[in-house]
Coordinates of C-alpha atoms and ligand atoms in Angstrom, one line a residue:
V428 CA 216.5 165.4 113.7
D429 CA 218.6 163.1 111.5
N430 CA 219.1 159.7 113.0
K431 CA 222.9 159.9 113.1
Y432 CA 222.6 162.9 115.5
A433 CA 220.1 161.3 117.8
V434 CA 222.8 161.3 120.5
V435 CA 223.1 165.1 120.3
Q436 CA 220.0 165.7 122.4
Q437 CA 221.6 163.7 125.2
I438 CA 224.8 165.8 125.0
Q439 CA 222.7 169.0 125.2
E440 CA 220.9 167.7 128.3
Q441 CA 224.2 166.8 130.0
A442 CA 225.7 170.1 129.1
K443 CA 222.8 172.0 130.6
Q444 CA 223.3 170.3 133.9
Q445 CA 226.9 171.5 134.2
A446 CA 227.9 174.4 136.3
P447 CA 227.7 177.8 134.6
Q448 CA 230.8 179.0 132.7
Q449 CA 233.6 180.4 134.7
I450 CA 236.7 182.1 133.6
L451 CA 239.6 180.1 134.8
L452 CA 242.4 182.4 135.7
S453 CA 245.7 181.1 134.4
S454 CA 248.3 180.8 137.1
A455 CA 251.0 180.2 134.6
S456 CA 253.2 183.0 133.4
R457 CA 252.3 184.6 130.0
K458 CA 252.9 181.8 127.5
L459 CA 251.2 180.5 124.5
R460 CA 250.2 176.9 124.9
I461 CA 249.5 174.8 121.8
I462 CA 247.8 171.5 122.2
P463 CA 246.7 169.2 119.4
I464 CA 243.6 167.4 120.5
G465 CA 243.5 165.4 117.3
G466 CA 245.2 165.4 113.9
V467 CA 248.7 164.3 114.7
S468 CA 248.2 160.5 115.0
D469 CA 246.6 159.5 111.8
I470 CA 245.6 160.9 108.4
G471 CA 241.9 161.4 108.4
D472 CA 242.0 161.9 112.2
R473 CA 239.6 164.2 114.0
N474 CA 241.5 167.4 113.6
M475 CA 241.4 169.9 116.4
T476 CA 244.1 172.2 117.8
V477 CA 244.0 174.5 120.9
F478 CA 245.8 177.8 121.1
E479 CA 245.7 179.1 124.7
Y480 CA 247.3 182.4 125.9
G481 CA 246.6 183.3 129.4
E482 CA 242.8 183.4 129.8
D483 CA 242.1 183.2 126.0
I484 CA 241.5 180.0 124.2
V485 CA 240.9 179.6 120.4
V486 CA 240.1 176.2 119.0
I487 CA 240.9 175.4 115.4
D488 CA 238.7 172.8 113.6
C489 CA 236.4 170.1 115.1
G490 CA 236.7 167.1 112.9
I491 CA 235.3 163.6 113.0
A492 CA 237.2 160.3 112.2
F493 CA 235.8 157.1 110.9
P494 CA 237.1 154.3 113.1
P495 CA 239.6 151.7 112.1
R496 CA 238.0 148.3 111.3
E497 CA 239.1 146.7 114.5
M498 CA 236.8 149.1 116.5
L499 CA 233.9 146.9 115.6
G500 CA 230.5 148.6 115.3
V501 CA 231.7 152.0 116.3
D502 CA 230.1 154.7 114.1
S503 CA 232.7 157.5 114.5
L504 CA 235.4 159.0 116.7
I505 CA 235.1 162.6 118.0
P506 CA 237.7 164.7 119.7
D507 CA 238.1 164.4 123.5
V508 CA 237.3 167.9 124.7
S509 CA 237.4 167.3 128.5
Y510 CA 240.3 169.9 128.8
L511 CA 238.2 172.4 127.0
E512 CA 235.0 171.7 128.9
Q513 CA 236.9 172.6 132.1
R514 CA 237.9 175.9 130.6
K515 CA 234.7 176.6 128.7
G516 CA 234.5 180.2 130.0
N517 CA 237.9 180.9 128.4
I518 CA 237.0 179.8 124.9
R519 CA 236.7 182.9 122.7
G520 CA 235.9 181.1 119.5
M521 CA 236.2 178.1 117.3
I522 CA 237.5 178.7 113.8
F523 CA 237.4 176.4 110.8
T524 CA 240.0 176.0 108.1
H525 CA 237.7 174.3 105.6
G526 CA 234.6 172.2 105.1
H527 CA 236.0 168.6 105.1
E528 CA 234.6 166.1 107.5
D529 CA 237.9 165.6 109.3
H530 CA 237.7 169.3 110.2
I531 CA 234.0 170.1 110.8
G532 CA 232.3 166.7 111.3
S533 CA 232.1 166.7 115.1
V534 CA 230.5 170.2 115.4
P535 CA 227.0 168.8 116.3
Y536 CA 228.5 166.6 119.0
I537 CA 231.0 169.1 120.4
W538 CA 229.4 172.5 120.1
P539 CA 226.7 171.8 122.8
K540 CA 229.5 171.0 125.2
L541 CA 231.5 174.2 124.5
V542 CA 228.9 176.7 123.4
C543 CA 231.4 179.2 121.8
P544 CA 231.1 181.4 118.7
M545 CA 232.1 179.7 115.5
Y546 CA 233.8 181.3 112.4
A547 CA 234.3 180.0 108.9
T548 CA 234.2 181.0 105.3
P549 CA 230.8 181.0 103.6
L550 CA 231.0 177.5 102.1
T551 CA 232.3 176.0 105.3
C552 CA 229.5 177.8 107.2
G553 CA 226.9 176.4 104.8
L554 CA 228.2 172.9 105.4
I555 CA 228.3 173.4 109.2
Q556 CA 224.9 174.9 109.2
H557 CA 223.5 171.9 107.4
K558 CA 224.9 169.7 110.1
L559 CA 223.4 171.9 112.9
N560 CA 220.0 171.7 111.2
E561 CA 220.2 168.0 110.9
A562 CA 221.1 167.8 114.6
G563 CA 218.3 170.1 115.6
I564 CA 220.7 172.7 117.1
T565 CA 219.1 176.1 116.6
D566 CA 221.1 178.4 119.0
A567 CA 224.6 178.1 117.7
S568 CA 226.4 181.3 116.7
L569 CA 228.1 180.8 113.3
T570 CA 229.7 183.8 111.5
A571 CA 231.0 183.9 108.0
V572 CA 234.5 185.4 107.5
Q573 CA 236.5 186.1 104.4
E574 CA 240.2 186.0 103.5
G575 CA 241.9 189.1 104.8
D576 CA 239.6 189.4 107.8
R577 CA 241.2 189.6 111.2
L578 CA 239.4 188.4 114.3
H579 CA 240.4 189.4 117.9
F580 CA 240.1 186.9 120.7
G581 CA 241.5 188.7 123.7
Q582 CA 245.2 188.5 123.3
I583 CA 245.1 186.3 120.3
S584 CA 244.3 187.6 116.9
I585 CA 243.7 185.5 113.8
E586 CA 244.1 186.7 110.2
M587 CA 242.5 184.6 107.4
V588 CA 244.8 183.8 104.4
R589 CA 243.5 182.1 101.3
L590 CA 244.9 178.6 100.5
T591 CA 243.9 176.0 97.8
H592 CA 242.9 172.4 98.5
S593 CA 240.4 170.0 97.0
I594 CA 237.4 172.1 98.3
P595 CA 236.9 175.8 97.7
D596 CA 237.1 178.4 100.5
V597 CA 240.1 177.1 102.4
L598 CA 241.9 179.1 105.0
G599 CA 245.4 179.3 106.3
L600 CA 245.5 181.1 109.7
A601 CA 248.0 183.7 110.7
I602 CA 247.8 183.6 114.5
R603 CA 249.3 186.4 116.5
C604 CA 249.8 186.8 120.2
P605 CA 252.5 188.3 122.4
A606 CA 254.5 185.0 121.9
G607 CA 254.8 185.6 118.2
L608 CA 253.3 184.9 114.8
F609 CA 252.2 181.4 113.9
F610 CA 251.1 180.3 110.5
Y611 CA 248.7 177.4 110.5
A612 CA 248.3 175.6 107.1
T613 CA 246.6 172.3 107.7
D614 CA 245.2 171.2 104.4
W615 CA 246.6 172.8 101.3
R616 CA 248.3 172.3 98.0
L617 CA 250.0 174.3 95.3
E618 CA 247.4 175.0 92.6
H619 CA 248.0 177.9 90.2
T620 CA 244.9 177.2 88.1
P621 CA 242.2 176.0 90.5
A622 CA 239.0 174.7 88.8
L623 CA 237.1 177.0 91.2
G624 CA 238.1 180.1 93.0
Q625 CA 241.6 181.8 93.1
P626 CA 245.0 180.4 93.8
A627 CA 246.5 180.7 97.3
D628 CA 247.5 184.2 98.4
W629 CA 251.2 183.7 98.3
T630 CA 251.8 187.4 98.3
R631 CA 250.2 187.7 101.7
I632 CA 252.1 184.6 103.0
A633 CA 255.4 186.2 101.8
Q634 CA 254.5 189.4 103.6
L635 CA 253.8 187.5 106.8
A636 CA 257.2 185.9 106.4
G637 CA 258.7 189.4 106.3
E638 CA 257.1 190.0 109.7
G639 CA 258.9 186.9 110.9
I640 CA 257.1 183.6 111.4
T641 CA 257.8 182.0 114.8
A642 CA 256.4 178.6 113.9
L643 CA 254.9 177.0 110.8
F644 CA 252.3 174.2 110.9
S645 CA 252.0 172.4 107.7
D646 CA 250.2 169.5 106.0
S647 CA 252.1 166.1 106.2
T648 CA 249.7 163.9 104.3
N649 CA 251.8 163.4 101.2
V650 CA 255.3 164.1 102.5
D651 CA 256.3 160.7 101.0
R652 CA 255.4 161.8 97.5
A653 CA 258.2 163.3 95.4
G654 CA 257.7 166.4 93.1
Y655 CA 254.6 168.4 92.6
S656 CA 251.0 167.2 92.3
P657 CA 249.6 168.0 88.9
S658 CA 246.8 170.7 88.7
E659 CA 243.2 169.7 89.2
R660 CA 242.7 171.1 85.6
I661 CA 244.2 167.9 84.1
I662 CA 241.2 166.1 85.4
G663 CA 238.9 168.4 83.4
E664 CA 240.8 167.5 80.3
A665 CA 240.6 163.8 81.1
F666 CA 236.8 164.1 81.7
D667 CA 236.5 165.8 78.3
R668 CA 238.2 162.9 76.6
I669 CA 236.1 160.4 78.4
F670 CA 232.9 162.3 77.6
Q671 CA 233.9 162.6 73.9
E672 CA 234.8 158.9 73.4
T673 CA 232.0 157.3 75.4
K674 CA 228.8 156.3 73.6
G675 CA 226.8 154.9 76.6
R676 CA 226.1 156.1 80.1
I677 CA 228.8 157.6 82.2
I678 CA 228.9 157.1 86.0
I679 CA 231.5 159.2 87.9
A680 CA 232.2 158.4 91.5
Q681 CA 234.2 160.8 93.6
F682 CA 234.2 162.4 97.0
S683 CA 231.1 164.5 97.4
S684 CA 233.1 167.3 99.1
Q685 CA 235.3 167.8 96.0
I686 CA 233.2 170.7 94.7
N687 CA 236.0 171.7 92.2
R688 CA 235.8 168.3 90.6
I689 CA 232.0 168.3 90.5
Q690 CA 232.3 171.6 88.6
Q691 CA 234.6 169.9 86.1
V692 CA 232.1 167.1 85.5
I693 CA 229.4 169.7 85.0
N694 CA 231.6 171.5 82.5
S695 CA 232.3 168.4 80.5
A696 CA 228.6 167.4 80.6
K697 CA 227.7 170.8 79.2
K698 CA 230.3 170.6 76.5
F699 CA 229.1 167.2 75.3
G700 CA 225.3 167.7 75.8
R701 CA 224.7 165.4 78.7
K702 CA 222.4 166.0 81.7
I703 CA 223.5 165.1 85.2
A704 CA 221.8 162.9 87.7
I705 CA 223.0 162.7 91.3
S706 CA 223.1 159.4 93.3
G707 CA 224.0 159.4 97.0
R708 CA 222.8 161.5 99.8
S709 CA 226.0 163.3 100.7
M710 CA 226.5 164.2 97.0
E711 CA 223.1 165.7 96.9
T712 CA 223.8 167.7 100.1
Y713 CA 227.1 169.1 98.8
V714 CA 225.8 169.9 95.4
T715 CA 222.7 171.6 96.9
I716 CA 224.7 173.7 99.4
A717 CA 227.4 174.6 96.9
M718 CA 224.8 175.7 94.3
Q719 CA 222.8 177.7 96.8
L720 CA 226.0 179.6 97.9
G721 CA 227.0 180.1 94.3
Y722 CA 230.2 177.9 94.4
L723 CA 228.9 175.5 91.7
R724 CA 227.7 176.9 88.4
V725 CA 225.1 174.5 87.0
P726 CA 223.3 175.4 83.8
D727 CA 219.5 175.6 84.2
G728 CA 217.8 172.3 83.4
M729 CA 221.0 170.3 83.6
L730 CA 220.2 168.4 86.8
V731 CA 217.7 165.6 86.4
D732 CA 216.1 163.4 89.1
I733 CA 217.9 160.1 89.5
R734 CA 214.4 158.4 89.3
K735 CA 214.1 159.7 85.7
V736 CA 217.5 158.6 84.7
N737 CA 216.2 155.6 82.6
T738 CA 214.0 157.8 80.5
L739 CA 217.0 159.5 79.0
E740 CA 219.1 158.2 76.1
P741 CA 222.3 156.7 77.6
N742 CA 224.5 159.1 75.7
R743 CA 222.6 162.1 77.1
V744 CA 223.2 161.5 80.8
A745 CA 226.1 161.3 83.3
I746 CA 225.6 160.2 86.9
L747 CA 227.6 161.7 89.7
S748 CA 227.8 159.1 92.5
T749 CA 229.2 158.7 96.0
G750 CA 231.0 155.5 97.0
S751 CA 234.5 155.9 95.4
Q752 CA 235.9 154.2 98.5
G753 CA 233.6 151.1 98.3
E754 CA 231.8 152.2 101.4
E755 CA 229.0 149.9 102.5
F756 CA 225.5 151.0 101.4
S757 CA 227.0 153.8 99.3
S758 CA 225.5 154.5 95.8
L759 CA 228.4 153.0 93.7
T760 CA 228.6 149.9 96.0
R761 CA 224.9 149.3 95.5
I762 CA 225.3 149.8 91.7
S763 CA 228.2 147.3 91.7
E764 CA 226.1 144.7 93.5
G765 CA 223.1 145.2 91.3
E766 CA 221.2 146.6 94.3
H767 CA 220.6 150.2 93.1
R768 CA 217.0 151.0 92.5
H769 CA 217.4 153.1 89.4
I770 CA 220.7 152.1 87.9
K771 CA 221.4 148.6 86.5
L772 CA 224.8 148.3 84.8
D773 CA 225.4 146.7 81.4
K774 CA 228.2 146.5 78.8
S775 CA 227.5 149.9 77.4
D776 CA 228.1 151.7 80.7
T777 CA 231.3 153.4 81.7
V778 CA 232.2 153.8 85.4
V779 CA 234.9 156.4 86.3
I780 CA 236.3 156.2 89.8
S781 CA 237.8 159.6 90.2
A782 CA 239.6 159.0 93.5
S783 CA 242.3 156.7 94.9
A784 CA 241.8 154.4 97.8
I785 CA 242.5 156.0 101.1
P786 CA 244.8 153.8 103.2
G787 CA 242.6 151.3 104.9
N788 CA 240.1 151.2 102.1
E789 CA 242.1 149.3 99.6
D790 CA 240.3 146.0 100.0
A791 CA 236.9 147.6 99.7
V792 CA 237.9 149.5 96.6
N793 CA 239.3 146.3 95.0
R794 CA 236.1 144.4 95.7
L795 CA 234.1 147.3 94.3
I796 CA 236.1 147.3 91.1
D797 CA 235.8 143.5 90.7
N798 CA 232.1 143.8 91.2
L799 CA 231.8 146.5 88.5
Y800 CA 233.7 144.3 86.1
R801 CA 231.4 141.4 86.9
E802 CA 228.4 143.6 86.1
G803 CA 230.0 144.0 82.7
A804 CA 230.8 147.8 82.9
N805 CA 233.8 149.5 81.4
V806 CA 235.7 150.7 84.4
I807 CA 238.2 153.5 84.5
H808 CA 240.1 153.9 87.7
S809 CA 243.1 155.9 88.8
K810 CA 245.5 153.1 88.3
L811 CA 244.5 152.7 84.7
M812 CA 244.3 156.4 83.9
T813 CA 246.4 158.5 86.3
D814 CA 244.9 161.8 85.3
I815 CA 241.4 161.2 86.6
H816 CA 242.5 161.9 90.2
V817 CA 245.0 164.2 91.8
S818 CA 245.6 164.7 95.5
G819 CA 244.4 167.7 97.4
H820 CA 247.5 167.7 99.6
P821 CA 251.1 168.9 98.9
S822 CA 253.9 166.7 97.7
R823 CA 257.5 167.2 98.8
D824 CA 258.4 170.0 96.4
E825 CA 255.3 171.9 97.3
L826 CA 256.1 171.5 101.0
K827 CA 259.6 172.8 100.3
L828 CA 258.2 175.9 98.6
M829 CA 256.2 176.6 101.8
F830 CA 259.4 176.4 103.9
A831 CA 261.3 178.6 101.4
L832 CA 258.6 181.2 101.5
T833 CA 257.7 181.3 105.2
Q834 CA 261.2 180.8 106.7
P835 CA 259.8 179.7 110.0
R836 CA 262.0 179.5 113.2
Y837 CA 260.1 176.6 114.5
F838 CA 258.2 173.8 112.6
I839 CA 255.3 171.7 113.8
P840 CA 254.2 169.0 111.2
I841 CA 250.5 168.2 111.4
H842 CA 247.8 166.2 109.5
G843 CA 249.6 162.9 109.3
G844 CA 250.6 159.7 110.9
Y845 CA 253.7 159.5 113.0
H846 CA 256.0 158.5 110.1
N847 CA 254.6 161.4 108.0
L848 CA 255.4 163.8 110.8
I849 CA 258.9 162.5 111.2
E850 CA 259.6 162.7 107.5
H851 CA 258.2 166.2 107.3
G852 CA 260.4 167.2 110.2
K853 CA 263.4 165.9 108.3
L854 CA 262.4 168.0 105.3
A855 CA 262.1 171.1 107.5
I856 CA 265.7 170.6 108.7
E857 CA 266.8 170.2 105.0
M858 CA 265.1 173.5 104.4
G859 CA 266.9 175.3 107.1
V860 CA 264.9 174.9 110.3
E861 CA 267.2 174.1 113.2
E862 CA 266.9 170.5 114.3
Q863 CA 266.0 171.4 117.9
N864 CA 263.2 173.6 116.6
V865 CA 261.3 170.8 114.9
M866 CA 258.5 169.7 117.2
I867 CA 256.9 166.3 116.7
M868 CA 253.7 166.5 118.5
E869 CA 251.3 163.9 119.7
N870 CA 247.6 164.3 120.5
G871 CA 247.4 165.9 124.0
R872 CA 251.1 167.0 124.2
V873 CA 251.6 170.6 125.1
A874 CA 254.0 173.0 123.4
E875 CA 254.8 176.3 125.0
F876 CA 256.0 179.6 123.4
D877 CA 257.0 183.0 124.8
N878 CA 258.6 185.8 123.0
R879 CA 262.0 184.3 123.3
G880 CA 261.1 180.9 121.8
G881 CA 259.3 177.7 122.3
K882 CA 259.7 174.1 123.6
L883 CA 257.8 170.9 123.7
T884 CA 256.9 170.3 127.3
D885 CA 256.5 167.0 129.1
E886 CA 252.9 167.9 129.9
R887 CA 250.2 165.8 128.3
I888 CA 246.5 166.5 128.8
P889 CA 244.6 163.2 128.9
I890 CA 243.1 162.3 125.5
E891 CA 240.9 159.3 125.0
D892 CA 239.2 157.8 122.0
V893 CA 235.6 159.1 122.3
M894 CA 233.5 156.7 120.3
I895 CA 229.9 157.2 119.1
D896 CA 227.9 154.1 118.8
G897 CA 224.2 154.5 118.1
L898 CA 222.7 156.5 121.0
G899 CA 225.8 156.2 123.1
I900 CA 228.7 158.6 123.4
G901 CA 231.8 157.6 125.3
D902 CA 230.1 154.5 126.8
V903 CA 232.0 152.2 124.4
G904 CA 235.6 152.0 125.5
P905 CA 238.5 149.6 125.0
I906 CA 237.0 146.9 127.1
V907 CA 233.7 146.8 125.1
I908 CA 235.7 146.8 121.9
R909 CA 237.9 143.9 123.2
E910 CA 234.8 141.9 124.0
R911 CA 233.4 142.6 120.5
Q912 CA 236.6 141.4 118.9
L913 CA 236.6 138.3 121.0
L914 CA 232.9 137.6 120.1
G915 CA 233.7 138.3 116.4
N916 CA 236.7 136.1 116.3
E917 CA 235.8 133.3 118.6
G918 CA 232.1 133.4 119.3
I919 CA 230.2 132.9 122.5
V920 CA 229.1 130.0 124.6
T921 CA 226.5 130.5 127.4
T922 CA 225.7 127.7 129.9
F923 CA 222.6 127.8 132.0
L924 CA 222.2 125.9 135.3
V925 CA 219.1 125.8 137.5
V926 CA 219.9 124.9 141.1
K927 CA 218.1 124.7 144.4
Q928 CA 218.8 127.7 146.6
S929 CA 219.2 125.8 149.8
N930 CA 221.9 123.3 148.7
G931 CA 222.8 123.9 145.1
E932 CA 221.3 120.7 143.9
L933 CA 220.9 120.6 140.1
L934 CA 217.2 120.8 139.1
A935 CA 217.6 120.1 135.4
S936 CA 220.3 119.2 132.9
P937 CA 222.4 122.2 131.9
D938 CA 221.4 124.2 128.9
I939 CA 223.9 125.5 126.4
I940 CA 223.6 128.2 123.8
S941 CA 226.4 129.1 121.4
R942 CA 226.8 131.7 118.7
G943 CA 229.6 131.9 116.2
F944 CA 231.5 129.1 118.0
I945 CA 230.4 125.8 116.5
Y946 CA 227.4 124.4 114.6
M947 CA 225.9 122.7 117.6
R948 CA 223.8 120.2 115.7
E949 CA 226.9 118.7 114.2
A950 CA 228.8 118.7 117.5
E951 CA 226.5 116.6 119.6
D952 CA 229.4 114.7 121.1
L953 CA 231.2 117.9 122.1
M954 CA 228.0 119.4 123.6
H955 CA 227.4 116.2 125.6
K956 CA 230.9 116.4 127.0
L957 CA 230.5 120.1 127.7
R958 CA 227.3 119.5 129.6
E959 CA 229.1 117.0 131.8
E960 CA 231.9 119.5 132.3
V961 CA 229.4 122.1 133.4
K962 CA 228.1 119.7 136.0
T963 CA 231.6 118.7 137.3
S964 CA 233.0 122.3 137.3
Y965 CA 229.9 123.5 139.1
A966 CA 230.2 120.8 141.7
R967 CA 233.9 121.7 142.3
A968 CA 233.2 125.5 142.3
K969 CA 230.3 125.2 144.7
E970 CA 232.5 123.3 147.2
Q971 CA 235.0 126.2 147.3
H972 CA 232.9 129.3 146.6
G973 CA 229.3 128.6 147.4
I974 CA 226.1 128.1 145.5
N975 CA 226.1 131.2 143.3
S976 CA 228.8 133.7 143.9
D977 CA 231.0 135.7 141.5
E978 CA 233.9 133.4 142.4
T979 CA 231.8 130.3 141.6
R980 CA 231.0 131.6 138.2
Q981 CA 234.5 132.7 137.6
A982 CA 235.9 129.3 138.5
M983 CA 233.3 127.7 136.1
R984 CA 234.3 130.1 133.4
D985 CA 238.0 129.2 133.7
A986 CA 237.3 125.5 133.8
L987 CA 234.9 125.6 130.8
S988 CA 237.2 127.8 128.7
Q989 CA 240.1 125.4 129.3
F990 CA 237.9 122.5 128.4
L991 CA 236.7 124.1 125.2
F992 CA 240.2 125.2 124.3
Q993 CA 241.6 121.6 124.7
A994 CA 238.7 120.2 122.7
T995 CA 238.6 122.7 119.8
G996 CA 241.7 124.9 120.0
R997 CA 239.3 127.9 120.2
N998 CA 238.7 130.5 122.8
P999 CA 235.1 131.6 122.8
L1000 CA 233.7 134.0 125.4
V1001 CA 232.2 131.7 128.0
I1002 CA 229.3 133.0 130.2
P1003 CA 228.1 130.6 132.9
V1004 CA 224.6 131.6 134.2
I1005 CA 223.3 130.1 137.4
T1006 CA 219.7 130.5 138.4
T1007 CA 218.7 129.6 142.0
I1008 CA 215.2 128.5 142.8
A1009 CA 213.8 128.3 146.4
Ligands
LIG332 ZN1 240.8 168.7 103.7
LIG333 ZN1 242.1 167.2 106.5

């Protein structure tokens, strides 16, 4: 079992102790309930949407999110599935749109709680299966589906429709139930000439529109970008130019899930006679799985072990690396800091960062680029050369095309932050959707549809941030995070008092330990005064609240905090400890 999934065993144990699955009879009249569990609060959120009709539930996607920096020490955020756990017996299936982390990353944590059949395209299945293996989950049911397939889940049926995005094998979902036909297009873009696979099945989408689409769900990530995104093909041409002009080693950093782009690197390497070495665990994983399943076409003998990279002539090798976002410990970050075991940069090296910084990562990416320059490398990034990266999400004109083609009665923008959803909603109105038929969802909010129409209800199912931290799941909450922030910003001061149990008489001078607050050796005067304050505050607190009660310690904490604030202008976490001895 991979370390990052150590917590999964615990989840499995807990799930086993739960009551057996029961089918919950729906008391509500026949209506389709749509509930986003995640995906409508932030880009890169843990995407998950519930479709519930009577006793039938279908869950779409099960993503993971990487926490914002202020959630100190938290490894990842997973969807809050308490609503689904209570209705476990009603879940007919979980279906995945594509293999990106924000859509499949939580499967090892969530599947043991829900134990439902899972369906995805072959590449997505391969990526999910890899996670299940790493987590030691052997009893999951995972079935490969293809575009054009139709799955029946009680009263809900789902047809798979081919879309294009920055990873192959992406699905749009045509969801049918007695309340209507819903088209779910979470991550997609217009791409007439994909580097791998075929363009989206616009013919089928147009046919669905002919049937009458009740509501469209569409990708809001890039609603603030005008025009069309250029084709992924232009990157292949840019890679060719770089490979042609570069004499030394080439290191290309990109998202490891962008199989299409990896293929283009391989194509250029083949054309210009270079071998490829891979650096970074997730890149190895994606390349291995995509090769096994036949998505990547790599000429025999082209891949070389990263440990042998220095035995090759610099102009005969290119290195595919993770770390385009400046992630800590990632391959490119280690290279940029001179910490990589096999790659030391010099003036003859060219580093291509084939990605743009995801919001929130800008500082890390800037630091990364600075460090690469410091190591002397020639750096090509997307601000210097715009055609080494294109987005996998649709810009405004592409979004307009989707509206024009699908002609939905209702519109629900997804996959974006609040401002993206609002802008996408405005675009829908521009494109002919009636204003009252645009539904701006929030995670946990329930929308209801019947065959007459739909509305956003006032019902909200409770959704919390479920955080994974080491071996703990859900045990770190807002209070712990607040304490970590306080510790991180202001430090901690602990005072120790040893007193006589009978009368509270001090048996020794108070001890003080501080971390991250002040350098104690250079603050002897302050420490001396603090020790005195410990004594006097204890004497006062003891009078009022007794020798060692919660109230005594609270009163001391207040007094000491106030003293330290007056003396230093800082607010460390203060913990007074009182030990009584008989
Ligand atoms: Zn995606
Ligand atoms: Zn996504």
